[in-house]
Coordinates of C-alpha atoms and ligand atoms in Angstrom, one line a residue:
X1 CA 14.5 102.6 112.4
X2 CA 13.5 99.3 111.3
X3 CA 15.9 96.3 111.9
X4 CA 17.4 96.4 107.7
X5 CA 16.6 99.8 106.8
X6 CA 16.4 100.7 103.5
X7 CA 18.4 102.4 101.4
X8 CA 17.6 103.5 97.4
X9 CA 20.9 103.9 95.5
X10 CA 20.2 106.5 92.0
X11 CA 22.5 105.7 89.6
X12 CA 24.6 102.2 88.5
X13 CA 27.5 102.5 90.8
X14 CA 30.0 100.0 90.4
X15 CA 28.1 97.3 91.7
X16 CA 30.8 95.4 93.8
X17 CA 31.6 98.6 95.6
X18 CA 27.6 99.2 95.8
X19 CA 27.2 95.7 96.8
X20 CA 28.4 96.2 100.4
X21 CA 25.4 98.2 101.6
X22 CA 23.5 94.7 101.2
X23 CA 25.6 93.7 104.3
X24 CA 23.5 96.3 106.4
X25 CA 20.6 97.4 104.2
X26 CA 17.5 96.1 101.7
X27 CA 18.9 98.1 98.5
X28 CA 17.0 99.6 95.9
X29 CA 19.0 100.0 93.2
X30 CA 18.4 102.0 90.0
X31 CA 20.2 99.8 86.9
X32 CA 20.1 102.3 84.4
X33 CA 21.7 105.9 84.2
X34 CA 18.4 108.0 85.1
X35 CA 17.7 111.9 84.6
X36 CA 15.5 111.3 87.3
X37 CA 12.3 113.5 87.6
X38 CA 11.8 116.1 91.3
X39 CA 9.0 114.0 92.4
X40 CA 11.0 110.5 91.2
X41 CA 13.6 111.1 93.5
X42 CA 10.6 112.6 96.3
X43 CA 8.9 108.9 95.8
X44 CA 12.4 107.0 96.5
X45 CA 13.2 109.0 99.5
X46 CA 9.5 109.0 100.7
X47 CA 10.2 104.8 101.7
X48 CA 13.8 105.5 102.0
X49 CA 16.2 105.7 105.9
X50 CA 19.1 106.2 103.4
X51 CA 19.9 107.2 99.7
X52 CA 23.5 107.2 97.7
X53 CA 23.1 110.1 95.4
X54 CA 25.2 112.1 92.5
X55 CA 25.0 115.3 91.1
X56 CA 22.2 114.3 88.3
X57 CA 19.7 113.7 91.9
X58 CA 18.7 117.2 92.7
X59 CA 17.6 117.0 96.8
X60 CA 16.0 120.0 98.7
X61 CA 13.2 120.7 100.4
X62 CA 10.2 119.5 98.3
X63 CA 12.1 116.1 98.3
X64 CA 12.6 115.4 101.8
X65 CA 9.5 116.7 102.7
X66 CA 7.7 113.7 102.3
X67 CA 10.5 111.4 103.8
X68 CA 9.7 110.7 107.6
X69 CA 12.3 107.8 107.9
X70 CA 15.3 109.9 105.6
X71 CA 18.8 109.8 108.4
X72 CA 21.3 110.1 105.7
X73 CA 22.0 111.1 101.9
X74 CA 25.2 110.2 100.5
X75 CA 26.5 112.6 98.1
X76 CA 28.8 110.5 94.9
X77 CA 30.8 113.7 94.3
X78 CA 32.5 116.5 96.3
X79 CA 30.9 119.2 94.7
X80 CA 27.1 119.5 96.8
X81 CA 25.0 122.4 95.0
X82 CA 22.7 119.5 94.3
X83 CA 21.9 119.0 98.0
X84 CA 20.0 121.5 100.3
X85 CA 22.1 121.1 103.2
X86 CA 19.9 123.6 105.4
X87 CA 17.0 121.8 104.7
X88 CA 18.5 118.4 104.8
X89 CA 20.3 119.9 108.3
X90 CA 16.7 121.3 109.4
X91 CA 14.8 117.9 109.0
X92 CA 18.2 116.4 111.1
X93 CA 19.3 114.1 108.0
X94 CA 22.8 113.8 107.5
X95 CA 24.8 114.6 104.2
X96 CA 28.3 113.7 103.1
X97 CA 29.9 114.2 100.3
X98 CA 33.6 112.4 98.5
X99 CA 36.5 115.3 99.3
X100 CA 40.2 114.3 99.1
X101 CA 40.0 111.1 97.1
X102 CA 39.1 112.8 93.6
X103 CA 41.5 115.7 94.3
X104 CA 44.7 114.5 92.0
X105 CA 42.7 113.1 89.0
X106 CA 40.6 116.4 89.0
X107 CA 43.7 118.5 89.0
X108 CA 45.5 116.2 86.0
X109 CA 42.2 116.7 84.2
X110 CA 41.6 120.5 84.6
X111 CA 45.0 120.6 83.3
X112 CA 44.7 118.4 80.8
X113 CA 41.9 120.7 79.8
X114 CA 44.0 124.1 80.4
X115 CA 46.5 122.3 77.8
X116 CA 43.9 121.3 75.2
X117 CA 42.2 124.3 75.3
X118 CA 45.6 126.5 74.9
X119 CA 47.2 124.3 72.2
X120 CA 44.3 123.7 69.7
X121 CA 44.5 119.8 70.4
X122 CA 40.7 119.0 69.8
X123 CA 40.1 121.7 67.1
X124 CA 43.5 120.4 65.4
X125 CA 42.1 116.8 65.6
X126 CA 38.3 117.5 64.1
X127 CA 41.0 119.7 61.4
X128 CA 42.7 116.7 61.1
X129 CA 39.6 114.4 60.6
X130 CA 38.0 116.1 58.4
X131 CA 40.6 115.7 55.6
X132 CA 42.0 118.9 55.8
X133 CA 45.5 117.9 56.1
X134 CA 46.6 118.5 52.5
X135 CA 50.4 119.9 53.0
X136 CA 52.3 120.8 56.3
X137 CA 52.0 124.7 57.5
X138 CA 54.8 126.4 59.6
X139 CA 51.5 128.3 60.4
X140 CA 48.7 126.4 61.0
X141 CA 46.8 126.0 64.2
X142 CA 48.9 128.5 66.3
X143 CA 48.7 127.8 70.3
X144 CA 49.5 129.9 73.4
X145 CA 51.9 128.5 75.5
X146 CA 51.6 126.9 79.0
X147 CA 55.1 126.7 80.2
X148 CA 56.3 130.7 81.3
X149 CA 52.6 132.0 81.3
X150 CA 50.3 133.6 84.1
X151 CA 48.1 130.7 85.8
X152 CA 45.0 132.5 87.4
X153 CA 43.6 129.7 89.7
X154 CA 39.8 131.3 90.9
X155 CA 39.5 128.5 94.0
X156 CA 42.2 127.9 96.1
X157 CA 40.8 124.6 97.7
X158 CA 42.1 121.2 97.1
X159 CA 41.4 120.6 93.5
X160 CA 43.0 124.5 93.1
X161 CA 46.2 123.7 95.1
X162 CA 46.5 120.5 93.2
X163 CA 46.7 123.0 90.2
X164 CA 49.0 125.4 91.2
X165 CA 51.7 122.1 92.3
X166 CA 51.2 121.1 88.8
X167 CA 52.0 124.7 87.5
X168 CA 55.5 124.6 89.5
X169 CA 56.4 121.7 86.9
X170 CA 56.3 124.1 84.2
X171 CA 57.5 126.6 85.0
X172 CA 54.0 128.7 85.4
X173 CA 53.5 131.8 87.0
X174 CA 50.8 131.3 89.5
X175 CA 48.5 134.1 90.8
X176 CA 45.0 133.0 93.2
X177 CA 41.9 134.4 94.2
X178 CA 40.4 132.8 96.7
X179 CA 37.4 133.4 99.5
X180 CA 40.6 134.0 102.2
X181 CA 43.5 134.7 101.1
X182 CA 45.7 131.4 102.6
X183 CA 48.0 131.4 105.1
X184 CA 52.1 132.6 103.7
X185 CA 53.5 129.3 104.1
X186 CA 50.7 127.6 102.0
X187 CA 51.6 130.5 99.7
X188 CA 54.9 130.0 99.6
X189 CA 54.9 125.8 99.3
X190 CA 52.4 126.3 96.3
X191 CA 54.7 129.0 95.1
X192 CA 51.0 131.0 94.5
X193 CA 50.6 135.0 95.0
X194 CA 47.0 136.4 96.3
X195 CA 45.1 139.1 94.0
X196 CA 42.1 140.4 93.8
X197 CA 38.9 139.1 91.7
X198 CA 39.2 141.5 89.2
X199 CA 43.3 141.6 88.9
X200 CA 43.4 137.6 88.6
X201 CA 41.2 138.7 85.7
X202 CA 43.6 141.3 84.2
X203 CA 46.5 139.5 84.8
X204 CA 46.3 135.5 84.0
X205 CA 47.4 134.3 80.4
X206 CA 45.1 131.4 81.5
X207 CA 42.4 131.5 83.8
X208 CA 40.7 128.1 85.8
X209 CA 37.7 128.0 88.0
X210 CA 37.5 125.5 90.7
X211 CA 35.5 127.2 93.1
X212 CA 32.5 125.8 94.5
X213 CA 29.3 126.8 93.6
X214 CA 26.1 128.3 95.4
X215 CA 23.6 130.7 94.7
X216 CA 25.7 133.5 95.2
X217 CA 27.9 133.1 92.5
X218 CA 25.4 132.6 89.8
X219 CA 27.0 133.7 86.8
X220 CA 29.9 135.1 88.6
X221 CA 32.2 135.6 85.3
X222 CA 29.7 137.9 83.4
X223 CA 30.3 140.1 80.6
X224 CA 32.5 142.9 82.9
X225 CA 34.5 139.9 84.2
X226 CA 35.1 138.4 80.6
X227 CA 35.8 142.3 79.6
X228 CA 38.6 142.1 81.7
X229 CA 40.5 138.9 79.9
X230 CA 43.2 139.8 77.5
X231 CA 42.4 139.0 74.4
X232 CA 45.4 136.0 74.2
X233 CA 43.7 134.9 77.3
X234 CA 42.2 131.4 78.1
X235 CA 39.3 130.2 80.3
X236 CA 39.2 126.8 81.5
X237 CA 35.8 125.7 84.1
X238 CA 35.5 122.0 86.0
X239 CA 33.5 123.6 88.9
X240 CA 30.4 124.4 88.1
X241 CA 28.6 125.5 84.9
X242 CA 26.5 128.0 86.8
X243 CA 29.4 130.1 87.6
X244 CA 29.5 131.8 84.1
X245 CA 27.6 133.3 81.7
X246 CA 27.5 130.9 79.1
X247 CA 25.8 133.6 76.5
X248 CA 28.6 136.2 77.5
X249 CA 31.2 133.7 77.3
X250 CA 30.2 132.8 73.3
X251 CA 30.2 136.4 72.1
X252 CA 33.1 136.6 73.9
X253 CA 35.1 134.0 72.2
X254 CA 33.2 135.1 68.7
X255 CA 34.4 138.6 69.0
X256 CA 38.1 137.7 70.0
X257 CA 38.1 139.0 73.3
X258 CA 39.4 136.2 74.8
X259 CA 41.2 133.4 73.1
X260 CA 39.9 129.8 73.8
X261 CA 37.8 128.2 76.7
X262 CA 37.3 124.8 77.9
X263 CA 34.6 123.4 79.5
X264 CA 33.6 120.6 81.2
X265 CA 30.9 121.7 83.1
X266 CA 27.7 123.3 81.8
X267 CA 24.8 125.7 83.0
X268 CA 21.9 122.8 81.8
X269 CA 23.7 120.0 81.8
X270 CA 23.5 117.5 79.9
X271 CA 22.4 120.0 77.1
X272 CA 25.1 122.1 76.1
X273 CA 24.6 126.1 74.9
X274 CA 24.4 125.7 71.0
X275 CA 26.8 128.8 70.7
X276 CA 29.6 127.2 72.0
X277 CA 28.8 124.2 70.1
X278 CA 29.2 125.8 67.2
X279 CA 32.9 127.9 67.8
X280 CA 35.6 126.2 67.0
X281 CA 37.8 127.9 69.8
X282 CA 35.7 125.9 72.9
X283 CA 37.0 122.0 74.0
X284 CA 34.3 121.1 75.5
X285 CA 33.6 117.5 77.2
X286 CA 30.8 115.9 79.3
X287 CA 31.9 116.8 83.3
X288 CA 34.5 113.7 83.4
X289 CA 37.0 115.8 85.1
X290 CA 37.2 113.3 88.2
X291 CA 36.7 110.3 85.9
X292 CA 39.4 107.9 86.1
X293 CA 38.4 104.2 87.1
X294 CA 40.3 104.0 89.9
X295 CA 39.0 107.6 91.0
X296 CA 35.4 106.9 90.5
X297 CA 35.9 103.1 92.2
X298 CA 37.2 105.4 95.4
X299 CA 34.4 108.2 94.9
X300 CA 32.0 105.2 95.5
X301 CA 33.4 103.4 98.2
X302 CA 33.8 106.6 100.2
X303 CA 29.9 107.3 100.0
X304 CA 29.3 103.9 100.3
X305 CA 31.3 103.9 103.8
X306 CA 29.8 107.5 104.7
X307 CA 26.1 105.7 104.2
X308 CA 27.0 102.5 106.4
X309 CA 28.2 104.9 109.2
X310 CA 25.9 107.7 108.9
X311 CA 22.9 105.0 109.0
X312 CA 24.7 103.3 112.4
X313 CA 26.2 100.5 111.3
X314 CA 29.6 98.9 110.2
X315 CA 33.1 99.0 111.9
X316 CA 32.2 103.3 111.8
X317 CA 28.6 103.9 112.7
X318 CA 28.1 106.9 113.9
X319 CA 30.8 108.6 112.5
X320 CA 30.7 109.1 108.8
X321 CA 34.5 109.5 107.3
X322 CA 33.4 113.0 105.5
X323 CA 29.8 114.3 106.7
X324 CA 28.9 117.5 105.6
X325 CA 26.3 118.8 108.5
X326 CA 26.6 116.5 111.1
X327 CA 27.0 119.3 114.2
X328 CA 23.4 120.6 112.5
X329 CA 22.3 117.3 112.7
X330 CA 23.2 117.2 116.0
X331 CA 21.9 120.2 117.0
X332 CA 18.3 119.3 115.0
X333 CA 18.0 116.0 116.6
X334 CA 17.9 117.3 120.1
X335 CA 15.8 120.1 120.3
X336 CA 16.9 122.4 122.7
X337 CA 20.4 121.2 123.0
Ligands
GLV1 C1 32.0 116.5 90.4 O1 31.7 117.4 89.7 C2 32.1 116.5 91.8 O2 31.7 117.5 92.4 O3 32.6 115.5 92.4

């Protein structure tokens, strides 16, 4: 490796925070949010020993392949489907994502969503707006309620946890389904009961995905799972967009076989499926669950730190606070080992 590698950085990222790799590194820094093309992001990596990357900067195998100097990709983000991790671990570059600091303000959000979604607050406001608030009406914009309902929680990670403690506070019932089923005295702290897939399903009043997402659960909440929603029922998604059925989910909602769903994650994002556009009974908003400033500030400096290390330098070089591969790393740099 050179004396100053190189790092490209993909997206305007708070630039103070950004502004410590120049300690260490010649930056390239992109200035303007970019939708950047496959072979944009295999051209940066191609003259690149690090990169700072977010979900919109998809990385596998056609990118890398070009990219003889690549060590280290710094994911902005916890979530990682963007990133081939077993062809990033393969070609012995390091990954790291941003766990732990985004885990409370996701959690508030995908409430906050849970709440909106249940209690009309986003179709009662365009209502509101659009000047049809002539007299007031005892029934008018009728809600579920949060506080004594069934909490489904599909995920049972951090973000999920984070959910169920927030539950406790009012007073929710909280059911899980999960990979492994935790151990009882997680259980019991998050006051949270284990069921099965299709029971969480059958059972929740309200229903949240934070579960991560990978190839294998591609459309995971299809038509038979949304069949299995009680018609009161609402569906709230930060994970991943790819987890459901987007189609299934809008005749879903237009036949009134499950109440409400909010979303704030999407199949194709940035474009969002014009069926749910158009129902009245989806909140939908543009993947800001883990957005507050001071959230996004941390997201940052935590890749930014993971890059310093990852690429051997700084007060932690070598040892990345939150690498995602780095015994496959290990193991690909020293053939045979
Ligand atoms: C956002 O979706 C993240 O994974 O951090």
């Amino acid at each position: 490796m050179p004396d100053r590698p190189r790092v490209w950085v993909s997206q305007p990222l708070f630039a103070d925070i950004v502004g410590r790799l120049d300690e260490y590194f010649d930056v390239v820094s992109t200035t303007t949010v970019s939708q950047h093309a496959p072979e944009a992001v295999a051209a940066a990596l191609r003259e690149a020993d690090g990169a700072l990357v977010t979900l919109n900067d998809a990385v596998g195998a056609a990118q890398i392949a070009g990219a003889s100097r690549l060590r280290a990709v710094a994911n902005v983000g916890v979530g990682y489907n963007n990133l081939d991790l077993a062809a990033l671990s393969a070609a012995g570059i390091l990954a790291s994502n941003t766990p732990d600091v985004l885990t409370e303000t996701t959690a508030d959000f995908g409430f906050a969503l849970m709440m909106a979604t249940a209690r009309r607050i986003t179709e009662a406001e365009r209502w509101l707006r659009d000047g049809h608030w002539r007299q007031w009406s005892f029934e008018s914009l009728l809600g579920s309620d949060i506080h004594g309902a069934t909490l489904g929680i599909l995920g049972m990670g951090r973000i999920g946890r984070g959910i169920a403690r927030r539950a406790g506070g009012f007073g929710m019932r909280v059911l899980y389904h999960n990979r492994s089923r935790l151990p009882d005295e997680v259980e019991r702290e998050h006051g949270a009961r284990y069921v099965g897939f299709e029971a969480l399903f059958e059972q929740a009043d309200h229903l949240i995905l934070v579960l991560p997402y990978a190839p294998e659960n591609y459309h995971l909440v299809d038509a038979r799972a949304l069949a299995r929603l009680r018609p009161h029922a609402t569906l709230t998604n930060i994970a991943r967009g790819g987890l459901i059925d987007e189609d299934a989910l809008a005749d879903a909602l237009a036949g009134g076989r499950l109440a409400a769903a909010g979303l704030d994650v999407f199949e194709g994002e940035p474009a969002v499926n014009p069926r749910l556009l158009a129902l009245p009974n989806v909140v939908l908003t543009p993947h800001i669950a883990s957005g507050s400033l001071a959230t996004r500030r941390a997201m940052v400096a935590l890749a930014v730190a993971n890059l310093i290390a990852a690429l051997d330098r700084g007060p932690d070089a070598g040892r990345p606070p939150s690498p995602l591969n780095a015994d496959a790393v290990a193991r690909a740099r020293k053939p045979g080992a």
